[in-house]
PDB file of C-alpha atoms in Angstrom:
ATOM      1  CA  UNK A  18      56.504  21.298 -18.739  1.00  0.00           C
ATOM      2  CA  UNK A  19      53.737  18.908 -18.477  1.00  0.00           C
ATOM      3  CA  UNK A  20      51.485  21.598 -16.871  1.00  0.00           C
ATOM      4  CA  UNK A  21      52.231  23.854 -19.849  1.00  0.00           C
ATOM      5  CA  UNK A  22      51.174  21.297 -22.008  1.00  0.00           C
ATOM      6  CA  UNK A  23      47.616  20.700 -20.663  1.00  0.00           C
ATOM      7  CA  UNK A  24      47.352  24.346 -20.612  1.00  0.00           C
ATOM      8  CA  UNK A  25      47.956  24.154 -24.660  1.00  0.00           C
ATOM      9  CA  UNK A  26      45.857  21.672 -25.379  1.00  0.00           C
ATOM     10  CA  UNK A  27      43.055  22.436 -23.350  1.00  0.00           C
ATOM     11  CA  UNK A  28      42.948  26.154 -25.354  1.00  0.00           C
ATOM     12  CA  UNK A  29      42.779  24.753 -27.955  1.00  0.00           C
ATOM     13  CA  UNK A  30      39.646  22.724 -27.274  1.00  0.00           C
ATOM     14  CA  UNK A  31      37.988  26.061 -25.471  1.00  0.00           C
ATOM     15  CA  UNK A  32      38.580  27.716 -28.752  1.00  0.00           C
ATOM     16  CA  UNK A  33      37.455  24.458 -30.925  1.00  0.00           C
ATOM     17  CA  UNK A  34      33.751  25.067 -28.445  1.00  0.00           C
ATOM     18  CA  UNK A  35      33.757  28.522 -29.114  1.00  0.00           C
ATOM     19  CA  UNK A  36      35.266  29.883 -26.476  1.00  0.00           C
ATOM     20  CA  UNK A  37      37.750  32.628 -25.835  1.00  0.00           C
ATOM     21  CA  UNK A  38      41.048  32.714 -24.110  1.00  0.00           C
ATOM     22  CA  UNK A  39      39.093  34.177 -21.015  1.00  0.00           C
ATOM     23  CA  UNK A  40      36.941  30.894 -21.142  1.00  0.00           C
ATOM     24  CA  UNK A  41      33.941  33.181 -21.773  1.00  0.00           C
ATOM     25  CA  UNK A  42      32.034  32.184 -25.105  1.00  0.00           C
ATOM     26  CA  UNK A  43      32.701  34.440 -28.069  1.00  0.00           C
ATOM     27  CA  UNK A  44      29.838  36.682 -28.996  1.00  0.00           C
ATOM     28  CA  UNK A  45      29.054  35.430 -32.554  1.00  0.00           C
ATOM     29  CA  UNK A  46      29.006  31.856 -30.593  1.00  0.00           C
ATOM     30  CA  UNK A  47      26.956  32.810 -28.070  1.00  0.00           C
ATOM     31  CA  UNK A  48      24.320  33.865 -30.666  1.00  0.00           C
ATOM     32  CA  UNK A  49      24.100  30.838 -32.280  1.00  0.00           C
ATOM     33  CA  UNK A  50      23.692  29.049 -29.177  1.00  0.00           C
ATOM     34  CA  UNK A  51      21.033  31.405 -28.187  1.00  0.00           C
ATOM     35  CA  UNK A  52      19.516  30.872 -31.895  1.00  0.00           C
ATOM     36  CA  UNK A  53      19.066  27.211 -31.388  1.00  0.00           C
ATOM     37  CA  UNK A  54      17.863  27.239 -27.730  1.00  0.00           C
ATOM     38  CA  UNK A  55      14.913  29.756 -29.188  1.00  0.00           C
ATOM     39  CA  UNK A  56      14.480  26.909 -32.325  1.00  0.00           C
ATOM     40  CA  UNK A  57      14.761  24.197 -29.853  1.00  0.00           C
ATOM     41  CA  UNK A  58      11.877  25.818 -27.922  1.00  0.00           C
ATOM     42  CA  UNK A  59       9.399  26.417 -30.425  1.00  0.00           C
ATOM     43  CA  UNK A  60      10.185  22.717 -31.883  1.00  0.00           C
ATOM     44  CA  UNK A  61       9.196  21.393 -28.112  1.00  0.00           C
ATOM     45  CA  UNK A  62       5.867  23.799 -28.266  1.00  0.00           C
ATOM     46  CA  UNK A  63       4.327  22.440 -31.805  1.00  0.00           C
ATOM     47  CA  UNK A  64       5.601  18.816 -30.252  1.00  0.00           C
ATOM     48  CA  UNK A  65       3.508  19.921 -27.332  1.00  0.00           C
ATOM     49  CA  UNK A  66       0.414  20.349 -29.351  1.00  0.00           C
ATOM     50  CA  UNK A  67       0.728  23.739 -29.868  1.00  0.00           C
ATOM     51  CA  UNK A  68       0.497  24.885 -25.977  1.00  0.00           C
ATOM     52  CA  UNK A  69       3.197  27.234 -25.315  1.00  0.00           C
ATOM     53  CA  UNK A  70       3.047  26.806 -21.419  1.00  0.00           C
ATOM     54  CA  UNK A  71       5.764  29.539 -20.861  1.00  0.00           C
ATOM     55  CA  UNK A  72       3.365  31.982 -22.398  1.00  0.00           C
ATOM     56  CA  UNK A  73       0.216  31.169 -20.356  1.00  0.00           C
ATOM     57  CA  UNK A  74       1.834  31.265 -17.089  1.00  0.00           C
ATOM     58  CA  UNK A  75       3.503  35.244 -17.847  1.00  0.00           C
ATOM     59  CA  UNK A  76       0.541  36.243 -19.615  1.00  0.00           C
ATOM     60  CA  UNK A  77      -1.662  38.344 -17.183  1.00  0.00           C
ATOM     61  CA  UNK A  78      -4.252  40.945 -18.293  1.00  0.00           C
ATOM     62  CA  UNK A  79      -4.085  43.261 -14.914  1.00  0.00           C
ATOM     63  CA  UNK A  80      -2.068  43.474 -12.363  1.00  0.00           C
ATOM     64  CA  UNK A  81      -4.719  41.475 -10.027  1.00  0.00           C
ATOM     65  CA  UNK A  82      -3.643  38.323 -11.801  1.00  0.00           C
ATOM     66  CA  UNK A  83      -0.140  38.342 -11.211  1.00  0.00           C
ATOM     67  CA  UNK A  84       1.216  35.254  -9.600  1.00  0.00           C
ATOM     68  CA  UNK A  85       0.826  31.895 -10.367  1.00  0.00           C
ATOM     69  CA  UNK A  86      -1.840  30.705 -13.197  1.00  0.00           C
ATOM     70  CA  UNK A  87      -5.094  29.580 -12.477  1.00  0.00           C
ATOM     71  CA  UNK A  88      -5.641  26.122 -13.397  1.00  0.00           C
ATOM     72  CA  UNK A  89      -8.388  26.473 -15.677  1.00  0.00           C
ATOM     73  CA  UNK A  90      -6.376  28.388 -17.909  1.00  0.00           C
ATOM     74  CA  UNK A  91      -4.193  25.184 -18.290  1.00  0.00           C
ATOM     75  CA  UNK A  92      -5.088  21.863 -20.156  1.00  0.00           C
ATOM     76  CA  UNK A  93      -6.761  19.075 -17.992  1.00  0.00           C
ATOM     77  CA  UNK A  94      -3.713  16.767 -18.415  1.00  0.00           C
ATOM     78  CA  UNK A  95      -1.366  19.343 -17.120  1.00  0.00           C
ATOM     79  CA  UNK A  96      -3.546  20.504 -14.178  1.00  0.00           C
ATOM     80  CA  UNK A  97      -4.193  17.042 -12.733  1.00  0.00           C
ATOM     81  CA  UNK A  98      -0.329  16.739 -12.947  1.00  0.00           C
ATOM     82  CA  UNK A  99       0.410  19.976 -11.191  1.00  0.00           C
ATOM     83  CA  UNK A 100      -2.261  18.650  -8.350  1.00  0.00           C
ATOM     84  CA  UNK A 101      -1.065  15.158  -7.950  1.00  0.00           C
ATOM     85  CA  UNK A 102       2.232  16.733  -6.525  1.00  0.00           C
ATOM     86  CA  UNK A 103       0.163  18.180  -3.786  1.00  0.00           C
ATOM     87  CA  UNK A 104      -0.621  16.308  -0.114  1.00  0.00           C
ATOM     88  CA  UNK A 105      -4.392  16.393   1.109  1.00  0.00           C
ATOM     89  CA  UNK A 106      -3.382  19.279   3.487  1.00  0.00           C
ATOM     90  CA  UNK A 107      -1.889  21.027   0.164  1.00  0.00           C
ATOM     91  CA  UNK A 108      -5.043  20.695  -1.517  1.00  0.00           C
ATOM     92  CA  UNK A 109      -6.907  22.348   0.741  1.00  0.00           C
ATOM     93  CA  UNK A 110      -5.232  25.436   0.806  1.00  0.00           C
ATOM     94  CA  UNK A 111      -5.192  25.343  -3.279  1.00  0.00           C
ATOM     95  CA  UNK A 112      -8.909  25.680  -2.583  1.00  0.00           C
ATOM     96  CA  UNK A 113      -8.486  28.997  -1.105  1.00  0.00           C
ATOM     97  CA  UNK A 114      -6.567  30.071  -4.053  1.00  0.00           C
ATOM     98  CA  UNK A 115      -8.575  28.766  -7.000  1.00  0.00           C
ATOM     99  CA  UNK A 116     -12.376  28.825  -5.615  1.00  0.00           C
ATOM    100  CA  UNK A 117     -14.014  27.821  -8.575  1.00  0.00           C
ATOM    101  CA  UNK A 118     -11.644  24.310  -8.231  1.00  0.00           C
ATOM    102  CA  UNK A 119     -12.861  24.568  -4.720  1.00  0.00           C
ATOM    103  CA  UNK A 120     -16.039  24.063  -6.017  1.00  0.00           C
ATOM    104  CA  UNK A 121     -15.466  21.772  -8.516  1.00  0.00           C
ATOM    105  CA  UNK A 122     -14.802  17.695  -7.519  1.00  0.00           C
ATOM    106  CA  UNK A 123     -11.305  17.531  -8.481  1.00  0.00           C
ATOM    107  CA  UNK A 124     -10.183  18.530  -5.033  1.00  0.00           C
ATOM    108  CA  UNK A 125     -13.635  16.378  -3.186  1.00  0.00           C
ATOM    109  CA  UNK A 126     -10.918  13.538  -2.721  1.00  0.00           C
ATOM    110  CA  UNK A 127      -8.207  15.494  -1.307  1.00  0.00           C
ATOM    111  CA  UNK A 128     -10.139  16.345   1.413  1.00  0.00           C
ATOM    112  CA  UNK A 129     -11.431  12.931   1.730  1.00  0.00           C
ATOM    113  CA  UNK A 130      -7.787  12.043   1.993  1.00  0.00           C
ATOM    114  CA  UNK A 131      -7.110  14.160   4.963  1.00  0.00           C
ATOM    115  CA  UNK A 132      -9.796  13.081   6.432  1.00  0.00           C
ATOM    116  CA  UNK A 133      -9.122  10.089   6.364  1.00  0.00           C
ATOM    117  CA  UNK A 134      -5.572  10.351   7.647  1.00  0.00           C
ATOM    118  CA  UNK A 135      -7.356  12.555  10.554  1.00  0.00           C
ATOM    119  CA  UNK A 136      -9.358   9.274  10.832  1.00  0.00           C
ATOM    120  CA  UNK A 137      -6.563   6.681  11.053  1.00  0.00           C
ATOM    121  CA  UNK A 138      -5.025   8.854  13.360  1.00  0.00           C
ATOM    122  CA  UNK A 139      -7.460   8.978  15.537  1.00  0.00           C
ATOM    123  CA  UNK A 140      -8.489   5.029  15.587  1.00  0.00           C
ATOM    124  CA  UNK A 141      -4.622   4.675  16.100  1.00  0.00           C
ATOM    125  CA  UNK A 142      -5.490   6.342  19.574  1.00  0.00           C
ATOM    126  CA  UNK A 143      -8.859   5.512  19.953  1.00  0.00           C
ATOM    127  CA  UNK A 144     -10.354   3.242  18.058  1.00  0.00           C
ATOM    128  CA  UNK A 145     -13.596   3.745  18.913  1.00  0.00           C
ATOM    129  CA  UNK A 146     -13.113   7.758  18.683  1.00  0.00           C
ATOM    130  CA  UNK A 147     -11.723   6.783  15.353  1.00  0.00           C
ATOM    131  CA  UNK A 148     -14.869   4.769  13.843  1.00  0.00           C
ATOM    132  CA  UNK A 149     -16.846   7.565  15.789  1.00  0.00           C
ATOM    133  CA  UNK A 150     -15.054  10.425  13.614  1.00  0.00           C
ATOM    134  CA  UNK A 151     -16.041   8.388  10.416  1.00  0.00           C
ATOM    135  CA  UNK A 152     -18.671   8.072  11.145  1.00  0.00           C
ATOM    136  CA  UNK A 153     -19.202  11.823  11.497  1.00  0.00           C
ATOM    137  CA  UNK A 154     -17.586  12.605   8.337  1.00  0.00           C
ATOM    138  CA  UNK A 155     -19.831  10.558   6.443  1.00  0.00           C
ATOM    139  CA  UNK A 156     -17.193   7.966   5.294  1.00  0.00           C
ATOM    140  CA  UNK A 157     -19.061   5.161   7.354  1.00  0.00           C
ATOM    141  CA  UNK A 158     -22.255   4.184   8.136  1.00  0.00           C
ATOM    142  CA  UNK A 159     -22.589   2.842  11.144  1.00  0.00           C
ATOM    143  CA  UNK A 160     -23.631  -0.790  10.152  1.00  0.00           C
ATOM    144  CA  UNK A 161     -20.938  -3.633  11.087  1.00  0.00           C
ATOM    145  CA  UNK A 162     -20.835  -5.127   7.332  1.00  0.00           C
ATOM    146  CA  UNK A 163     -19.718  -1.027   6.315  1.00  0.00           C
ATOM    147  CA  UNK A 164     -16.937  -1.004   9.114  1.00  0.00           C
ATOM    148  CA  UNK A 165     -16.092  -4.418   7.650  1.00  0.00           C
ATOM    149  CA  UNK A 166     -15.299  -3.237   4.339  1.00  0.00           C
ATOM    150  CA  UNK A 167     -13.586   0.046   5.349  1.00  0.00           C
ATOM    151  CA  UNK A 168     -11.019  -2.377   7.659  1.00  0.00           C
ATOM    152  CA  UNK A 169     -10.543  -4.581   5.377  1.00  0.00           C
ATOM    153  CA  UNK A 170      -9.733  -2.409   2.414  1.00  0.00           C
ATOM    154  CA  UNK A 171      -7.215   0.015   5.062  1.00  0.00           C
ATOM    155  CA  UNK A 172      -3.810  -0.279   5.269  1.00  0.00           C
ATOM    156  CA  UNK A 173      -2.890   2.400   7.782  1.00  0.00           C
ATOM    157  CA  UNK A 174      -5.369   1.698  10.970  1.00  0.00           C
ATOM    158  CA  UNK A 175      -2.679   0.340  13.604  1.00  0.00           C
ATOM    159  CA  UNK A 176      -3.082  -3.657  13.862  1.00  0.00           C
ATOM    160  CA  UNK A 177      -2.754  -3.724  17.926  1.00  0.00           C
ATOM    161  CA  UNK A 178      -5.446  -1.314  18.228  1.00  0.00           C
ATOM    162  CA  UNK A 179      -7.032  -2.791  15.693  1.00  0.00           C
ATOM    163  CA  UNK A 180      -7.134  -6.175  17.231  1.00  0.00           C
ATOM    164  CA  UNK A 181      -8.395  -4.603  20.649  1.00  0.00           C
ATOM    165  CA  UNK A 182     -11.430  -3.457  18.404  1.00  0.00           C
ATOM    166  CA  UNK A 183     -12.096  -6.530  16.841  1.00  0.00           C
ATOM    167  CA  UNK A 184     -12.011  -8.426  20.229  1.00  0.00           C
ATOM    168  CA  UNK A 185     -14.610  -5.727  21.577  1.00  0.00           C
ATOM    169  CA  UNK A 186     -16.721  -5.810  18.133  1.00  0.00           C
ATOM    170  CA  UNK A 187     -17.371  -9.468  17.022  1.00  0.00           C
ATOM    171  CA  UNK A 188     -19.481  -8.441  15.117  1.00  0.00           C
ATOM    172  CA  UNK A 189     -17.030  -6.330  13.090  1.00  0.00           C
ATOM    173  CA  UNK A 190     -15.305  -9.533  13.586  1.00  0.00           C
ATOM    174  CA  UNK A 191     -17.477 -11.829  11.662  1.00  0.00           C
ATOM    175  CA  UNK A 192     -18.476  -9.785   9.197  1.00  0.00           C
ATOM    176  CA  UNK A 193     -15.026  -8.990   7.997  1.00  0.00           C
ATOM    177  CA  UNK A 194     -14.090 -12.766   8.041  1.00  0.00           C
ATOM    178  CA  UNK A 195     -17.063 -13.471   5.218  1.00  0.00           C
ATOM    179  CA  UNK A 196     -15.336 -10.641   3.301  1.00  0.00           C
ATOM    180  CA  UNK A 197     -12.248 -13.564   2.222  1.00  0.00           C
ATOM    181  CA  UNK A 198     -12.380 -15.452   0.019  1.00  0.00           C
ATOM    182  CA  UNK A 199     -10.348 -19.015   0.461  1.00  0.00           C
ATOM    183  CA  UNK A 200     -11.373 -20.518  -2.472  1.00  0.00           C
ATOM    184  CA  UNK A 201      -8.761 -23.221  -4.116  1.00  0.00           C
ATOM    185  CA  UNK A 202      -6.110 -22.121  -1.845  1.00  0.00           C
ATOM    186  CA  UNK A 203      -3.327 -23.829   0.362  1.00  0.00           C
ATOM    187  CA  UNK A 204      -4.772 -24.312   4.204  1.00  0.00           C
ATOM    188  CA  UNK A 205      -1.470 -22.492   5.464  1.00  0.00           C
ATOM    189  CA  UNK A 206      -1.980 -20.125   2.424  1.00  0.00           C
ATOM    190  CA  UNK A 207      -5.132 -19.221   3.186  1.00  0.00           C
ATOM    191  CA  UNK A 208      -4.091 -18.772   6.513  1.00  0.00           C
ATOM    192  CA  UNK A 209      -1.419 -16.269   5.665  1.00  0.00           C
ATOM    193  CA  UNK A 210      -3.657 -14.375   4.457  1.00  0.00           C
ATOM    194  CA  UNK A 211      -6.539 -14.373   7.501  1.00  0.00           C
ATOM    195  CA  UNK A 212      -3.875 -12.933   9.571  1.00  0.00           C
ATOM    196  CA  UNK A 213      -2.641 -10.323   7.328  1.00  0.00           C
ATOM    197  CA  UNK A 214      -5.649  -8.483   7.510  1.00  0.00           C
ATOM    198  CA  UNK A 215      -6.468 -10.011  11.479  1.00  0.00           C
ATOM    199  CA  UNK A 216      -3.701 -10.160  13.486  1.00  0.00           C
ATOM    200  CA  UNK A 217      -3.026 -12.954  15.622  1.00  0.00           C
ATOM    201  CA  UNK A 218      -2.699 -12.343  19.473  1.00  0.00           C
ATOM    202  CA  UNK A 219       0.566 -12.526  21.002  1.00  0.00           C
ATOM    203  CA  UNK A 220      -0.358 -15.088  23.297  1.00  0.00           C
ATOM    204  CA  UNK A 221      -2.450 -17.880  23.113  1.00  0.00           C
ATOM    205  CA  UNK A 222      -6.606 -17.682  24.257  1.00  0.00           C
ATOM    206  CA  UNK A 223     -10.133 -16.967  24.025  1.00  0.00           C
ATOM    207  CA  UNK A 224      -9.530 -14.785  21.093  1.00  0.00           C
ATOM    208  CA  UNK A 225      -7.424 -16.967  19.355  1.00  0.00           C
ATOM    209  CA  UNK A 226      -9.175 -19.632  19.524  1.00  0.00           C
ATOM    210  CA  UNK A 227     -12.367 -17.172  18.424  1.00  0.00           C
ATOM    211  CA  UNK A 228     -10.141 -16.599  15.125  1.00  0.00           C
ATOM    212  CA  UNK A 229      -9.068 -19.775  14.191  1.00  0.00           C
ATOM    213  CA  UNK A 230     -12.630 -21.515  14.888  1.00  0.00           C
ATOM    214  CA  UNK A 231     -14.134 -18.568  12.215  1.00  0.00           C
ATOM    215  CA  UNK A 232     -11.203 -19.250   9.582  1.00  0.00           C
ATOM    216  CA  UNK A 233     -12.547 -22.615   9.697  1.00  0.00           C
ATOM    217  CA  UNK A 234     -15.640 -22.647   9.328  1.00  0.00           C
ATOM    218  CA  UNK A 235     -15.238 -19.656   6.165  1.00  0.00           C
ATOM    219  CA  UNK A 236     -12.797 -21.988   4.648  1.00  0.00           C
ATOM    220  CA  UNK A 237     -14.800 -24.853   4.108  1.00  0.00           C
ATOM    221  CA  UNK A 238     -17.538 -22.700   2.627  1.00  0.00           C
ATOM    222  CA  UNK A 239     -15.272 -21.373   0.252  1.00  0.00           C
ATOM    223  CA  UNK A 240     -14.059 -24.804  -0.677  1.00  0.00           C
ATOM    224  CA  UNK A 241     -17.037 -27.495  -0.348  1.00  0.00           C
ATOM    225  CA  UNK A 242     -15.863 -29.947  -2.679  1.00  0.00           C
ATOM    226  CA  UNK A 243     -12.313 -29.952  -1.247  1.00  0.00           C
ATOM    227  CA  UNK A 244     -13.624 -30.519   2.205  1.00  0.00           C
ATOM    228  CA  UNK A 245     -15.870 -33.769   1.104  1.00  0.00           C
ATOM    229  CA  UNK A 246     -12.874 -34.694  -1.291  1.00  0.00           C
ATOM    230  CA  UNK A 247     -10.247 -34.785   1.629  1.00  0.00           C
ATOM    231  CA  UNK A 248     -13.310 -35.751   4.671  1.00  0.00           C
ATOM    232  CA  UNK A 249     -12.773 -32.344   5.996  1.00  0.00           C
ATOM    233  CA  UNK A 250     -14.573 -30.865   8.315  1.00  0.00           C
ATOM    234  CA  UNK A 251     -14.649 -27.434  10.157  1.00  0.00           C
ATOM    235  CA  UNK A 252     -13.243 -29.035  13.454  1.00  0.00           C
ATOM    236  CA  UNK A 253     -10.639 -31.230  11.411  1.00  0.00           C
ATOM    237  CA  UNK A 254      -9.776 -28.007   9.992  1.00  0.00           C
ATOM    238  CA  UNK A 255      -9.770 -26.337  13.005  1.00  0.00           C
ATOM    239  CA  UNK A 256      -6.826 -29.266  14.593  1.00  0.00           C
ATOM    240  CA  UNK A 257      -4.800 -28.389  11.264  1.00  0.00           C
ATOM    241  CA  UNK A 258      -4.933 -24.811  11.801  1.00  0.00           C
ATOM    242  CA  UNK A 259      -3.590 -24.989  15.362  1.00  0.00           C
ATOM    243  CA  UNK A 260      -0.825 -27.754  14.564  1.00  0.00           C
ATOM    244  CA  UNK A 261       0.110 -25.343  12.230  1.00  0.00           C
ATOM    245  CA  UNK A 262       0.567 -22.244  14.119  1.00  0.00           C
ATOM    246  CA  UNK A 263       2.455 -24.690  16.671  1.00  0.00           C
ATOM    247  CA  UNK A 264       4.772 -25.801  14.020  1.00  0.00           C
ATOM    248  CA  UNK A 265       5.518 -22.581  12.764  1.00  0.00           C
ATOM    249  CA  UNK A 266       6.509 -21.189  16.097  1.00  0.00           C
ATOM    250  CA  UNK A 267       8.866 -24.669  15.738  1.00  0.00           C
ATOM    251  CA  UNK A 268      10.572 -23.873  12.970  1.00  0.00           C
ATOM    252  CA  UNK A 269      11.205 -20.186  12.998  1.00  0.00           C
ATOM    253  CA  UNK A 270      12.021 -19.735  16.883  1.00  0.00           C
ATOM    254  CA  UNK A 271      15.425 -19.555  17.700  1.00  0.00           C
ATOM    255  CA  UNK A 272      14.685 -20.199  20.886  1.00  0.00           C
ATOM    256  CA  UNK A 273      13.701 -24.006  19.805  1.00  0.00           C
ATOM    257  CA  UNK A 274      16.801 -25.663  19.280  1.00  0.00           C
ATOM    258  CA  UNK A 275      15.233 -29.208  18.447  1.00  0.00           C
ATOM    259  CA  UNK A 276      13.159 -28.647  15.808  1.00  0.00           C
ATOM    260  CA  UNK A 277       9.706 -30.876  14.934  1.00  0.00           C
ATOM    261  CA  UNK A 278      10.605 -33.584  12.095  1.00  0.00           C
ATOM    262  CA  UNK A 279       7.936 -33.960   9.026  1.00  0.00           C
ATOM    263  CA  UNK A 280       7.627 -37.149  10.826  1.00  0.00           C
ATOM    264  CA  UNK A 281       7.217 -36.296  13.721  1.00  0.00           C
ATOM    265  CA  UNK A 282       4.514 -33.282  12.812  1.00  0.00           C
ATOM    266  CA  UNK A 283       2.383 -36.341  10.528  1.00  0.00           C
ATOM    267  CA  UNK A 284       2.223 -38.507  13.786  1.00  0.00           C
ATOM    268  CA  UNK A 285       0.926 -35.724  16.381  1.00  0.00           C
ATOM    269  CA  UNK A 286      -1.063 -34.009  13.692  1.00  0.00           C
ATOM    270  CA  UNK A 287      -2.864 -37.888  12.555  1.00  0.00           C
ATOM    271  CA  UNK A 288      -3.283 -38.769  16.242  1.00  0.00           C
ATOM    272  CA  UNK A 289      -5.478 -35.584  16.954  1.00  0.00           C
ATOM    273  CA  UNK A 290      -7.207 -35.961  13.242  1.00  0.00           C
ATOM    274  CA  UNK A 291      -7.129 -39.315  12.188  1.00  0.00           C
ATOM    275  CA  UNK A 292      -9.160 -38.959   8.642  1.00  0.00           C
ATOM    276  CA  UNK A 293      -6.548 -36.650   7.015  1.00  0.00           C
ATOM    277  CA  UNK A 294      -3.832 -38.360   4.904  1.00  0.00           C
ATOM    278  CA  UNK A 295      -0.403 -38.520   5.493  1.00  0.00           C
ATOM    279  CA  UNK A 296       0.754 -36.867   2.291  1.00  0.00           C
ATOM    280  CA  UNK A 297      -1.767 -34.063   2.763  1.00  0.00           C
ATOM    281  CA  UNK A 298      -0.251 -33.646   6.528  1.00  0.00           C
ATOM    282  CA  UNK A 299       3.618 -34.098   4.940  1.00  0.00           C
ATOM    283  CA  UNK A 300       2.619 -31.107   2.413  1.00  0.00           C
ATOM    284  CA  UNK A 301       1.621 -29.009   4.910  1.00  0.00           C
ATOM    285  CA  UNK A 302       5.060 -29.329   7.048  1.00  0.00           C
ATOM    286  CA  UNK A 303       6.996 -28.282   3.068  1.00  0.00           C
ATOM    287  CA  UNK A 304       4.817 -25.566   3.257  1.00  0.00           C
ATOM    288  CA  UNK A 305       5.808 -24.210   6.646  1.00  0.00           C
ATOM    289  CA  UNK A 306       9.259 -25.572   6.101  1.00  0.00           C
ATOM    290  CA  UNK A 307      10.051 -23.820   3.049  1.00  0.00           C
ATOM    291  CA  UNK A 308       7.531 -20.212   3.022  1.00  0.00           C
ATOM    292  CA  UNK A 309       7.752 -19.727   7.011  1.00  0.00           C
ATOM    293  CA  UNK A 310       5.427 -18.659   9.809  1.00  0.00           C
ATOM    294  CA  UNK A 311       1.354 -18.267   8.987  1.00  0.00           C
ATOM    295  CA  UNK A 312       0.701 -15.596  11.507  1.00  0.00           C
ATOM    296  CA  UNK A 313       3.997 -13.412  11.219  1.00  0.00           C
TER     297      UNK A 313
END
């Protein structure tokens, strides 16, 4: 009873849509669906400017033009959009299909691109090889301050092999520490960001004492009157840094079950700098406390 029911009902609403007792629309319904879908279109062209894209891409004058428009044909806006789908590797083949875009620049940075992934791959391996290929490409000249600006501006060069190069290439190394720029901002701030673009070594050492002795020095250039304000200098500095890489290996370890007390940190940190004051010390343990690790 209850299934005969629905049944009812829901032929009725099929017939209130249009539709017969097959469930197939009914031919005069049909065509004034298909009367509004052609109304609907030619509202969306004139909203469109006028372009009827549907036309351009089935026009074709000969048979040698079948297949997919060339881009020219289409407005700027909508060919820039149809390329930015595309990968470098994409690109490239487009340029074997539309050669006068070949020519053109519009496809000049999609080859860049894959170059520059070939690149990064290759400096992931090699690093040398890598800055070698670059270098070959004409993406880098080979200067230190250029290879400088080209790390510090990439995101996708791997940071162990990255920090073998460095170690190798101080003078990669020093260049690309003048490139930050630590003005008016928090020593374990600042520090944050040093190591985001050069990692710290797993283990303590020559190198990381290299690092931290650079940051130091570059910070108080970037902040003079901070440094004669708090009686700063780059060695003081230099103390601060390394109590604070200590501390944050404190805090966040879960291997370290007693952790370092603010008091605690002000004493040890006083003892080995004994100009810097003990609220500037205490706001450097809140900032480790409370943000976390300055080399993670």
């Amino acid at each position: 009873m209850g299934q005969g029911l629905w049944r009812v009902a829901r032929n009725q609403q099929l017939q209130h849509q249009g539709y017969t007792g097959q469930g197939y629309l009914s031919r005069e319904h049909g065509r004034r669906i298909a009367a509004n879908n052609v109304s609907n279109a030619n509202h969306r062209k004139h909203a469109q400017g006028g372009i009827d894209i549907y036309h351009l891409l089935k026009t074709r004058k000969s048979k040698e033009q079948e297949g997919f428009i060339n881009l020219e044909m289409l407005p700027p806006e909508l060919s820039f959009t149809i390329l930015s789908y595309l990968n470098a590797t994409d690109l490239c083949l487009a340029s074997c299909v539309w050669q006068d875009l070949a020519n053109d620049e519009l496809l000049w940075q999609g080859k860049l691109y894959m170059q520059l992934d070939e690149g990064s791959l290759t400096f992931n391996a090699n690093p040398e090889e890598g800055v070698n290929y670059f270098m070959s490409k004409g993406i880098l000249d080979d200067s230190p301050k250029e290879i400088a600006k080209f790390i510090f501006c990439t995101r996708t060069l791997n940071w162990k092999k990255l920090r073998i190069y460095l170690d190798e290439r101080r003078d990669v190394l020093d260049d690309l520490v003048t490139l930050h720029n630590f003005r008016n901002q928090f020593l374990p701030n600042a520090l944050r960001e040093f190591f985001k673009h050069i990692h710290a070594p797993e283990e303590r050492g020559e190198y990381l004492e290299t690092l931290i002795t650079k940051f130091s020095h570059r910070f108080c250039a970037c902040n003079p009157d901070l440094m004669r304000e708090l009686g700063l200098s780059p060695d003081a500095v230099y103390v601060l840094c390394y109590s604070l890489i200590l501390l944050s290996i404190d805090l966040t370890s879960p291997h370290v079950k007693n952790k370092m007390s603010k008091r605690e940190f002000i004493r040890n940190t006083r003892r080995a700098a004994q100009n810097i004051s003990e609220d500037f010390v205490g706001h450097l343990y809140d900032n480790i406390y409370l943000i976390g690790h300055v080399a993670a």
